[in-house]
PDB file of C-alpha atoms in Angstrom:
ATOM      1  CA  MET A1488      22.253   2.163  12.034  1.00  0.00           C
ATOM      2  CA  LEU A1489      19.095   1.372  11.029  1.00  0.00           C
ATOM      3  CA  GLN A1490      17.322   3.376  13.932  1.00  0.00           C
ATOM      4  CA  SER A1491      18.959   6.706  12.264  1.00  0.00           C
ATOM      5  CA  LEU A1492      16.743   6.024   8.745  1.00  0.00           C
ATOM      6  CA  LEU A1493      13.422   7.162   8.916  1.00  0.00           C
ATOM      7  CA  VAL A1494      10.046   5.806   6.859  1.00  0.00           C
ATOM      8  CA  LYS A1495       9.494   9.237   5.189  1.00  0.00           C
ATOM      9  CA  ASP A1496      13.753   8.953   3.054  1.00  0.00           C
ATOM     10  CA  TYR A1497      12.762   5.869   1.082  1.00  0.00           C
ATOM     11  CA  MET A1498       9.193   6.823   0.773  1.00  0.00           C
ATOM     12  CA  ILE A1499       7.470   7.385  -2.463  1.00  0.00           C
ATOM     13  CA  GLY A1500       5.922  10.374  -2.286  1.00  0.00           C
ATOM     14  CA  ASP A1501       4.492   9.979  -5.597  1.00  0.00           C
ATOM     15  CA  HIS A1502       1.715   7.524  -5.272  1.00  0.00           C
ATOM     16  CA  LEU A1503      -1.686   5.904  -6.344  1.00  0.00           C
ATOM     17  CA  ALA A1504      -4.568   5.862  -4.101  1.00  0.00           C
ATOM     18  CA  PHE A1505      -7.913   5.300  -5.182  1.00  0.00           C
ATOM     19  CA  SER A1506     -11.634   6.989  -3.852  1.00  0.00           C
ATOM     20  CA  PRO A1507     -13.718   4.764  -2.281  1.00  0.00           C
ATOM     21  CA  SER A1508     -16.804   4.658  -5.020  1.00  0.00           C
ATOM     22  CA  THR A1509     -13.247   4.127  -8.059  1.00  0.00           C
ATOM     23  CA  ASN A1510     -14.978   0.611 -10.180  1.00  0.00           C
ATOM     24  CA  LEU A1511     -13.722  -2.684  -8.674  1.00  0.00           C
ATOM     25  CA  LEU A1512     -11.778  -3.351 -12.753  1.00  0.00           C
ATOM     26  CA  ARG A1513     -10.573   0.255 -13.112  1.00  0.00           C
ATOM     27  CA  ALA A1514      -8.240  -0.208  -9.134  1.00  0.00           C
ATOM     28  CA  VAL A1515      -7.111  -3.830 -11.126  1.00  0.00           C
ATOM     29  CA  HIS A1516      -6.424  -2.028 -13.959  1.00  0.00           C
ATOM     30  CA  LYS A1517      -4.578   1.207 -12.200  1.00  0.00           C
ATOM     31  CA  LEU A1518      -2.801  -1.929  -9.440  1.00  0.00           C
ATOM     32  CA  LEU A1519      -1.117  -3.733 -12.699  1.00  0.00           C
ATOM     33  CA  GLU A1520      -0.504  -0.364 -15.089  1.00  0.00           C
ATOM     34  CA  HIS A1521       1.905   0.809 -11.700  1.00  0.00           C
ATOM     35  CA  GLY A1522       3.077  -2.067 -11.346  1.00  0.00           C
ATOM     36  CA  LEU A1523       1.446  -2.167  -8.252  1.00  0.00           C
ATOM     37  CA  SER A1524      -0.057  -5.106  -5.327  1.00  0.00           C
ATOM     38  CA  GLY A1525      -1.943  -2.901  -3.605  1.00  0.00           C
ATOM     39  CA  ALA A1526      -3.083   0.186  -3.251  1.00  0.00           C
ATOM     40  CA  PRO A1527      -4.527   2.821  -0.493  1.00  0.00           C
ATOM     41  CA  VAL A1528      -7.901   4.075  -0.505  1.00  0.00           C
ATOM     42  CA  VAL A1529      -8.712   8.125   0.818  1.00  0.00           C
ATOM     43  CA  ASP A1530     -11.549   9.511   1.215  1.00  0.00           C
ATOM     44  CA  GLU A1531     -12.124  13.669  -0.330  1.00  0.00           C
ATOM     45  CA  ASN A1532     -10.002  14.856   2.478  1.00  0.00           C
ATOM     46  CA  ASN A1533      -7.337  12.058   2.130  1.00  0.00           C
ATOM     47  CA  ARG A1534      -7.426  10.257   4.413  1.00  0.00           C
ATOM     48  CA  LEU A1535      -6.409   7.407   4.715  1.00  0.00           C
ATOM     49  CA  ILE A1536      -9.216   5.141   5.340  1.00  0.00           C
ATOM     50  CA  GLY A1537      -8.579   1.294   3.275  1.00  0.00           C
ATOM     51  CA  PHE A1538      -6.658  -0.306   1.259  1.00  0.00           C
ATOM     52  CA  ILE A1539      -8.154  -2.218  -1.737  1.00  0.00           C
ATOM     53  CA  SER A1540      -4.903  -5.758  -2.643  1.00  0.00           C
ATOM     54  CA  GLU A1541      -4.101  -8.130  -5.256  1.00  0.00           C
ATOM     55  CA  LYS A1542      -5.946 -10.262  -2.301  1.00  0.00           C
ATOM     56  CA  ASP A1543      -9.066  -8.062  -1.930  1.00  0.00           C
ATOM     57  CA  CYS A1544      -9.498  -8.716  -6.340  1.00  0.00           C
ATOM     58  CA  LEU A1545      -9.239 -12.128  -6.136  1.00  0.00           C
ATOM     59  CA  LYS A1546     -11.678 -12.141  -3.205  1.00  0.00           C
ATOM     60  CA  ALA A1547     -14.209  -9.697  -5.227  1.00  0.00           C
ATOM     61  CA  ALA A1548     -13.376 -12.185  -8.620  1.00  0.00           C
ATOM     62  CA  LEU A1549     -14.485 -14.956  -6.579  1.00  0.00           C
ATOM     63  CA  ASP A1550     -17.470 -13.582  -4.720  1.00  0.00           C
ATOM     64  CA  ALA A1551     -18.770 -12.916  -8.388  1.00  0.00           C
ATOM     65  CA  SER A1552     -18.145 -16.374  -9.550  1.00  0.00           C
ATOM     66  CA  TYR A1553     -20.075 -17.680  -6.829  1.00  0.00           C
ATOM     67  CA  PHE A1554     -22.881 -14.634  -6.703  1.00  0.00           C
ATOM     68  CA  ARG A1555     -23.470 -14.271 -10.480  1.00  0.00           C
ATOM     69  CA  ARG A1556     -22.134  -9.982  -9.053  1.00  0.00           C
ATOM     70  CA  GLU A1557     -21.518  -7.333 -11.167  1.00  0.00           C
ATOM     71  CA  GLU A1558     -18.470  -5.623 -10.221  1.00  0.00           C
ATOM     72  CA  GLY A1559     -18.991  -3.395  -7.518  1.00  0.00           C
ATOM     73  CA  SER A1560     -16.658  -0.498  -5.596  1.00  0.00           C
ATOM     74  CA  VAL A1561     -13.495  -0.464  -4.305  1.00  0.00           C
ATOM     75  CA  GLN A1562     -14.772   0.515  -0.722  1.00  0.00           C
ATOM     76  CA  ASP A1563     -16.970  -3.009  -1.083  1.00  0.00           C
ATOM     77  CA  PHE A1564     -14.223  -5.008  -0.792  1.00  0.00           C
ATOM     78  CA  MET A1565     -11.643  -2.917   0.600  1.00  0.00           C
ATOM     79  CA  SER A1566      -9.882  -3.696   3.958  1.00  0.00           C
ATOM     80  CA  LYS A1567     -11.043  -1.486   6.280  1.00  0.00           C
ATOM     81  CA  ASP A1568      -8.028  -2.177   9.009  1.00  0.00           C
ATOM     82  CA  VAL A1569      -5.713  -1.110   7.724  1.00  0.00           C
ATOM     83  CA  VAL A1570      -1.758  -0.776   8.837  1.00  0.00           C
ATOM     84  CA  SER A1571       0.207   1.669   8.365  1.00  0.00           C
ATOM     85  CA  VAL A1572       3.649   3.529   9.624  1.00  0.00           C
ATOM     86  CA  ALA A1573       4.175   7.521  10.623  1.00  0.00           C
ATOM     87  CA  ALA A1574       6.210   8.717   7.874  1.00  0.00           C
ATOM     88  CA  ASP A1575       8.214   9.563  10.798  1.00  0.00           C
ATOM     89  CA  SER A1576       9.015   6.291  11.829  1.00  0.00           C
ATOM     90  CA  SER A1577      12.099   4.676  11.973  1.00  0.00           C
ATOM     91  CA  LEU A1578      13.285   2.750   9.069  1.00  0.00           C
ATOM     92  CA  ILE A1579      13.706  -0.608  11.755  1.00  0.00           C
ATOM     93  CA  GLU A1580       9.365  -0.203  12.551  1.00  0.00           C
ATOM     94  CA  ALA A1581       8.557  -0.809   8.726  1.00  0.00           C
ATOM     95  CA  ILE A1582      10.594  -3.202   8.330  1.00  0.00           C
ATOM     96  CA  GLN A1583       9.158  -4.554  11.451  1.00  0.00           C
ATOM     97  CA  ILE A1584       5.679  -4.780  10.548  1.00  0.00           C
ATOM     98  CA  PHE A1585       6.834  -6.076   7.376  1.00  0.00           C
ATOM     99  CA  VAL A1586       8.558  -9.151   9.382  1.00  0.00           C
ATOM    100  CA  SER A1587       5.189  -9.549  11.368  1.00  0.00           C
ATOM    101  CA  LYS A1588       3.023  -8.975   8.489  1.00  0.00           C
ATOM    102  CA  ASN A1589       2.536 -10.871   4.546  1.00  0.00           C
ATOM    103  CA  PHE A1590       2.112  -6.637   2.994  1.00  0.00           C
ATOM    104  CA  ARG A1591       4.889  -5.522   0.523  1.00  0.00           C
ATOM    105  CA  CYS A1592       3.571  -2.596   1.465  1.00  0.00           C
ATOM    106  CA  LEU A1593       2.442  -0.435   3.698  1.00  0.00           C
ATOM    107  CA  PRO A1594       0.772   3.486   3.577  1.00  0.00           C
ATOM    108  CA  VAL A1595       2.843   6.605   4.711  1.00  0.00           C
ATOM    109  CA  VAL A1596       1.064   9.195   6.790  1.00  0.00           C
ATOM    110  CA  GLU A1597       1.191  11.853   8.276  1.00  0.00           C
ATOM    111  CA  GLY A1598      -1.766  12.242  11.530  1.00  0.00           C
ATOM    112  CA  SER A1599      -4.376  10.170   9.379  1.00  0.00           C
ATOM    113  CA  ARG A1600      -3.208  12.141   5.816  1.00  0.00           C
ATOM    114  CA  LEU A1601      -1.502   9.560   3.249  1.00  0.00           C
ATOM    115  CA  VAL A1602       1.104  11.659   2.577  1.00  0.00           C
ATOM    116  CA  GLY A1603       3.352   8.041   0.164  1.00  0.00           C
ATOM    117  CA  GLN A1604       3.399   4.293   0.202  1.00  0.00           C
ATOM    118  CA  ILE A1605       7.087   1.751   1.034  1.00  0.00           C
ATOM    119  CA  SER A1606       7.627  -0.858   0.149  1.00  0.00           C
ATOM    120  CA  ARG A1607      10.024  -4.036   1.064  1.00  0.00           C
ATOM    121  CA  GLN A1608      11.726  -3.216  -2.226  1.00  0.00           C
ATOM    122  CA  ASP A1609      11.424   0.497  -1.734  1.00  0.00           C
ATOM    123  CA  ILE A1610      13.815  -0.664   1.650  1.00  0.00           C
ATOM    124  CA  LEU A1611      15.876  -3.086   0.764  1.00  0.00           C
ATOM    125  CA  ARG A1612      16.586  -1.010  -2.639  1.00  0.00           C
ATOM    126  CA  GLY A1613      17.477   1.598   0.391  1.00  0.00           C
ATOM    127  CA  LEU A1614      20.083  -0.189   2.206  1.00  0.00           C
ATOM    128  CA  GLU A1615      22.007  -1.112  -1.098  1.00  0.00           C
ATOM    129  CA  LYS A1616      22.095   3.056  -1.391  1.00  0.00           C
ATOM    130  CA  LEU A1617      22.973   3.330   0.998  1.00  0.00           C
ATOM    131  CA  ARG A1618      25.880   0.345   1.569  1.00  0.00           C
ATOM    132  CA  ALA A1619      26.952   1.202  -1.869  1.00  0.00           C
ATOM    133  CA  ALA A1620      27.475   4.891  -0.658  1.00  0.00           C
ATOM    134  CA  ARG A1621      29.498   3.307   1.793  1.00  0.00           C
ATOM    135  CA  ARG A1622      32.869   1.852   0.126  1.00  0.00           C
TER     136      ARG A1622
END
């Protein structure tokens, strides 16, 4: 059953993404405003180049307290080794990543271009709807 379900059918296409030059405090505000635990970072061609998470933001706060640094930009603190999932991947592939890693959401890509995000909650909501529809 799950093998036939695709990431693109459960992802959020209207997603929050940051440019590398976004002010870190502005990014934190946007994450809180949207209720997200993180967001992709893209270049001017919408290619995925990083991910900024709550954890990255906390590291930045700690760094600022130790070194009395002013805030930086997203590129100063983002993770560059980003795990993503292809839009046409099966939902099982996304679930396997979520089970094996401590991520709450994943960028969804077509090639190297960002097309959306999928979260653990998106998958669970989708599975709940699927179960309800089969009753």
